[in-house]
Amino acid sequence: MGRFLKTFGLYFIGNTASRLMSFLVMPFITQHVSNEDSGYFATVEALVNIVVIMLFISAWSGILRYLLDKDYDSRRMKRKVITAGYTIEIISLVIFTVGFIIVNFFAPIREAGFVYFFCVAYMLHQNVAFTVRGLGYNKLYVCSGILGSIVSFSTNLILVLVFHWGSAALILAAALSYFVPALFMEFFARTLKKVRLRDLDWSVVKTMARYCFPYSLNQGAYWITNRANTQIITIMMGLAATGVFYWANKFTSIIQLVVMVFNLAWQEMTFSMSHDADRAKKYNLMLKNFLLFVSCGLLFLVPVTRIVFPIFVRNGSQAGLAIIPLAYLGAFMDSLANFLGSVMCAEQRMKSQLTSTVVGAIITVVMMFGTIPIIGFQAAPLATILCFLAVVIMRTINLRDVVKLNYQMGYLVHYGLMFALASLVFFKGSILMNVIFAVVVAVYCIIVLRGIIKDFVKMILKKVRS
């Protein structure tokens, strides 16, 4: 637990600074960039994510997986893993570039140069970042995240406020927020120096490809469950509606920050303990801490979001406020599915993981197309909740032979009542009532998290004394 808290704390500090800057720039963007331009950027961002993951088969996940595997612990084997991963990426980059040129020739892409740069920057960052994490340079990874946020913040301000660019400013800022940190990490970690032709082992390439290909398919299906709602809103309601949805949904990135940091630390632990005899006990311990930590963060965000939303979201995007409570629940279910997904990756149950994600993707698409005409924006978070509930159930059943997962049902009952009350205050209460309720929730969360807080304080004190 101490090792996990140390890794979690390191990632949390870096990523909190990153997210804080992205929120500071929101009032300027929502005031000076139209909802249509914001909607186009949201559409591009979602598509870049899935295109890069699928075409580059998430080779970076294989790099991290095998760099942390005890069977690949020697220096020579680590070089072989990095060389194999970069080989896959170089081949994929050539194929992607040719494909992009062909597509743009027959169906011109708006701001094509920036979009292409965005794709390449994202791929490069993922490759270098996962290699850096696999080699244990976590502080370098965190520093690069802070640098990326500074780049994004400053680029957005300059291009939006000074040059009055629209979607082009958002796309270029996003691309640079990946590209500059990638160069920064490469400068210090020198990952390319570990890529050597004599270390190119095609058996390792094949092993990584067999691991990564199902993983990338799973990520593709996951994209449908999590990001296709943006595309469907664009199709059925237009770019302006997508812009409104994008900025409202941005608030779920706060809880996703906590989840992402938790999963970064958890992912490294699951890969490193995949051969431990007592890993079932460890899985349940981390599940308990995960449920308590994430659910409390989500509960506290409900009244806080009601207080700060009018400050951060302007230019007619306030309509998105109505989706917040359901969106937070959707983010929670998403994060729980991801938690179980890390366990399945460590147990190398990629096919079962893919099956559950495909089922979730089908539920998402059916729910979105079926309910948007009836309930509008609310269709997106509702579809997210139902699809990830199905994913969690399927993954829990699949993992029964490894671990019988304990979901702390007693806690979830009284937590559900608190969340229902928080949602009622959110919609019916004044700003003052939400401020008061935020204090009540803070006390509730401290009581629930007292064990985790105690362990974290002990770790800090031990670090200071040493």
PDB file of C-alpha atoms in Angstrom, residues 3 61-62 64-66 68-72 211 215 218 263-280 282-283 286 337-354 395 398-399 401-403:
ATOM      1  CA  ARG A   3       4.371   1.923  -2.658  1.00  0.00           C
ATOM      2  CA  SER A  61       0.850  -0.431 -23.879  1.00  0.00           C
ATOM      3  CA  GLY A  62       2.989  -3.423 -24.865  1.00  0.00           C
ATOM      4  CA  LEU A  64       4.902  -0.711 -20.554  1.00  0.00           C
ATOM      5  CA  ARG A  65       3.535  -4.232 -20.029  1.00  0.00           C
ATOM      6  CA  TYR A  66       6.780  -6.001 -20.864  1.00  0.00           C
ATOM      7  CA  LEU A  68       7.435  -4.151 -15.994  1.00  0.00           C
ATOM      8  CA  ASP A  69       7.266  -7.920 -16.516  1.00  0.00           C
ATOM      9  CA  LYS A  70       9.725  -9.830 -14.342  1.00  0.00           C
ATOM     10  CA  ASP A  71      10.476 -12.192 -17.247  1.00  0.00           C
ATOM     11  CA  TYR A  72      11.951  -9.224 -19.173  1.00  0.00           C
ATOM     12  CA  TYR A 211      -0.694  -8.571 -26.844  1.00  0.00           C
ATOM     13  CA  TYR A 215      -5.770  -4.420 -26.559  1.00  0.00           C
ATOM     14  CA  ASN A 218     -10.604  -3.257 -26.892  1.00  0.00           C
ATOM     15  CA  ASN A 263      -5.063   3.813 -12.662  1.00  0.00           C
ATOM     16  CA  LEU A 264      -1.547   4.935 -13.605  1.00  0.00           C
ATOM     17  CA  ALA A 265      -0.261   3.764 -10.239  1.00  0.00           C
ATOM     18  CA  TRP A 266      -2.576   0.723 -10.189  1.00  0.00           C
ATOM     19  CA  GLN A 267      -1.601  -0.343 -13.710  1.00  0.00           C
ATOM     20  CA  GLU A 268       2.067  -0.495 -12.744  1.00  0.00           C
ATOM     21  CA  MET A 269       1.235  -2.522  -9.640  1.00  0.00           C
ATOM     22  CA  THR A 270      -0.962  -5.046 -11.458  1.00  0.00           C
ATOM     23  CA  PHE A 271       1.686  -5.698 -14.100  1.00  0.00           C
ATOM     24  CA  SER A 272       4.452  -6.120 -11.518  1.00  0.00           C
ATOM     25  CA  MET A 273       2.449  -8.473  -9.259  1.00  0.00           C
ATOM     26  CA  SER A 274       0.821 -10.549 -12.012  1.00  0.00           C
ATOM     27  CA  HIS A 275       2.716 -13.629 -10.781  1.00  0.00           C
ATOM     28  CA  ASP A 276       2.113 -13.111  -7.020  1.00  0.00           C
ATOM     29  CA  ALA A 277       0.266 -15.910  -5.228  1.00  0.00           C
ATOM     30  CA  ASP A 278      -1.634 -13.478  -2.974  1.00  0.00           C
ATOM     31  CA  ARG A 279      -2.675 -11.067  -5.735  1.00  0.00           C
ATOM     32  CA  ALA A 280      -6.402 -11.827  -5.195  1.00  0.00           C
ATOM     33  CA  LYS A 282      -4.333  -7.312  -3.096  1.00  0.00           C
ATOM     34  CA  TYR A 283      -6.941  -6.836  -5.825  1.00  0.00           C
ATOM     35  CA  MET A 286      -7.216  -1.887  -3.881  1.00  0.00           C
ATOM     36  CA  ALA A 337     -14.703  -0.769 -15.572  1.00  0.00           C
ATOM     37  CA  ASN A 338     -11.183   0.544 -16.216  1.00  0.00           C
ATOM     38  CA  PHE A 339     -10.036  -0.683 -12.810  1.00  0.00           C
ATOM     39  CA  LEU A 340     -11.204  -4.188 -13.671  1.00  0.00           C
ATOM     40  CA  GLY A 341      -9.688  -3.797 -17.139  1.00  0.00           C
ATOM     41  CA  SER A 342      -6.230  -3.309 -15.606  1.00  0.00           C
ATOM     42  CA  VAL A 343      -6.684  -6.545 -13.665  1.00  0.00           C
ATOM     43  CA  MET A 344      -7.700  -8.364 -16.845  1.00  0.00           C
ATOM     44  CA  CYS A 345      -4.648  -6.994 -18.679  1.00  0.00           C
ATOM     45  CA  ALA A 346      -2.384  -8.255 -15.900  1.00  0.00           C
ATOM     46  CA  GLU A 347      -4.106 -11.644 -16.066  1.00  0.00           C
ATOM     47  CA  GLN A 348      -3.771 -11.510 -19.897  1.00  0.00           C
ATOM     48  CA  ARG A 349      -7.526 -11.969 -20.478  1.00  0.00           C
ATOM     49  CA  MET A 350      -7.606  -9.684 -23.465  1.00  0.00           C
ATOM     50  CA  LYS A 351     -10.318 -11.561 -25.390  1.00  0.00           C
ATOM     51  CA  SER A 352     -12.725 -11.507 -22.436  1.00  0.00           C
ATOM     52  CA  GLN A 353     -11.958  -7.840 -21.868  1.00  0.00           C
ATOM     53  CA  LEU A 354     -12.696  -7.113 -25.528  1.00  0.00           C
ATOM     54  CA  ARG A 395     -15.727  -8.553 -16.012  1.00  0.00           C
ATOM     55  CA  ASN A 398     -14.976 -13.461 -15.766  1.00  0.00           C
ATOM     56  CA  LEU A 399     -12.543 -12.817 -12.901  1.00  0.00           C
ATOM     57  CA  ASP A 401     -11.755 -17.870 -10.771  1.00  0.00           C
ATOM     58  CA  VAL A 402      -8.993 -15.391  -9.814  1.00  0.00           C
ATOM     59  CA  VAL A 403     -10.756 -13.262  -7.191  1.00  0.00           C
TER      60      VAL A 403
END
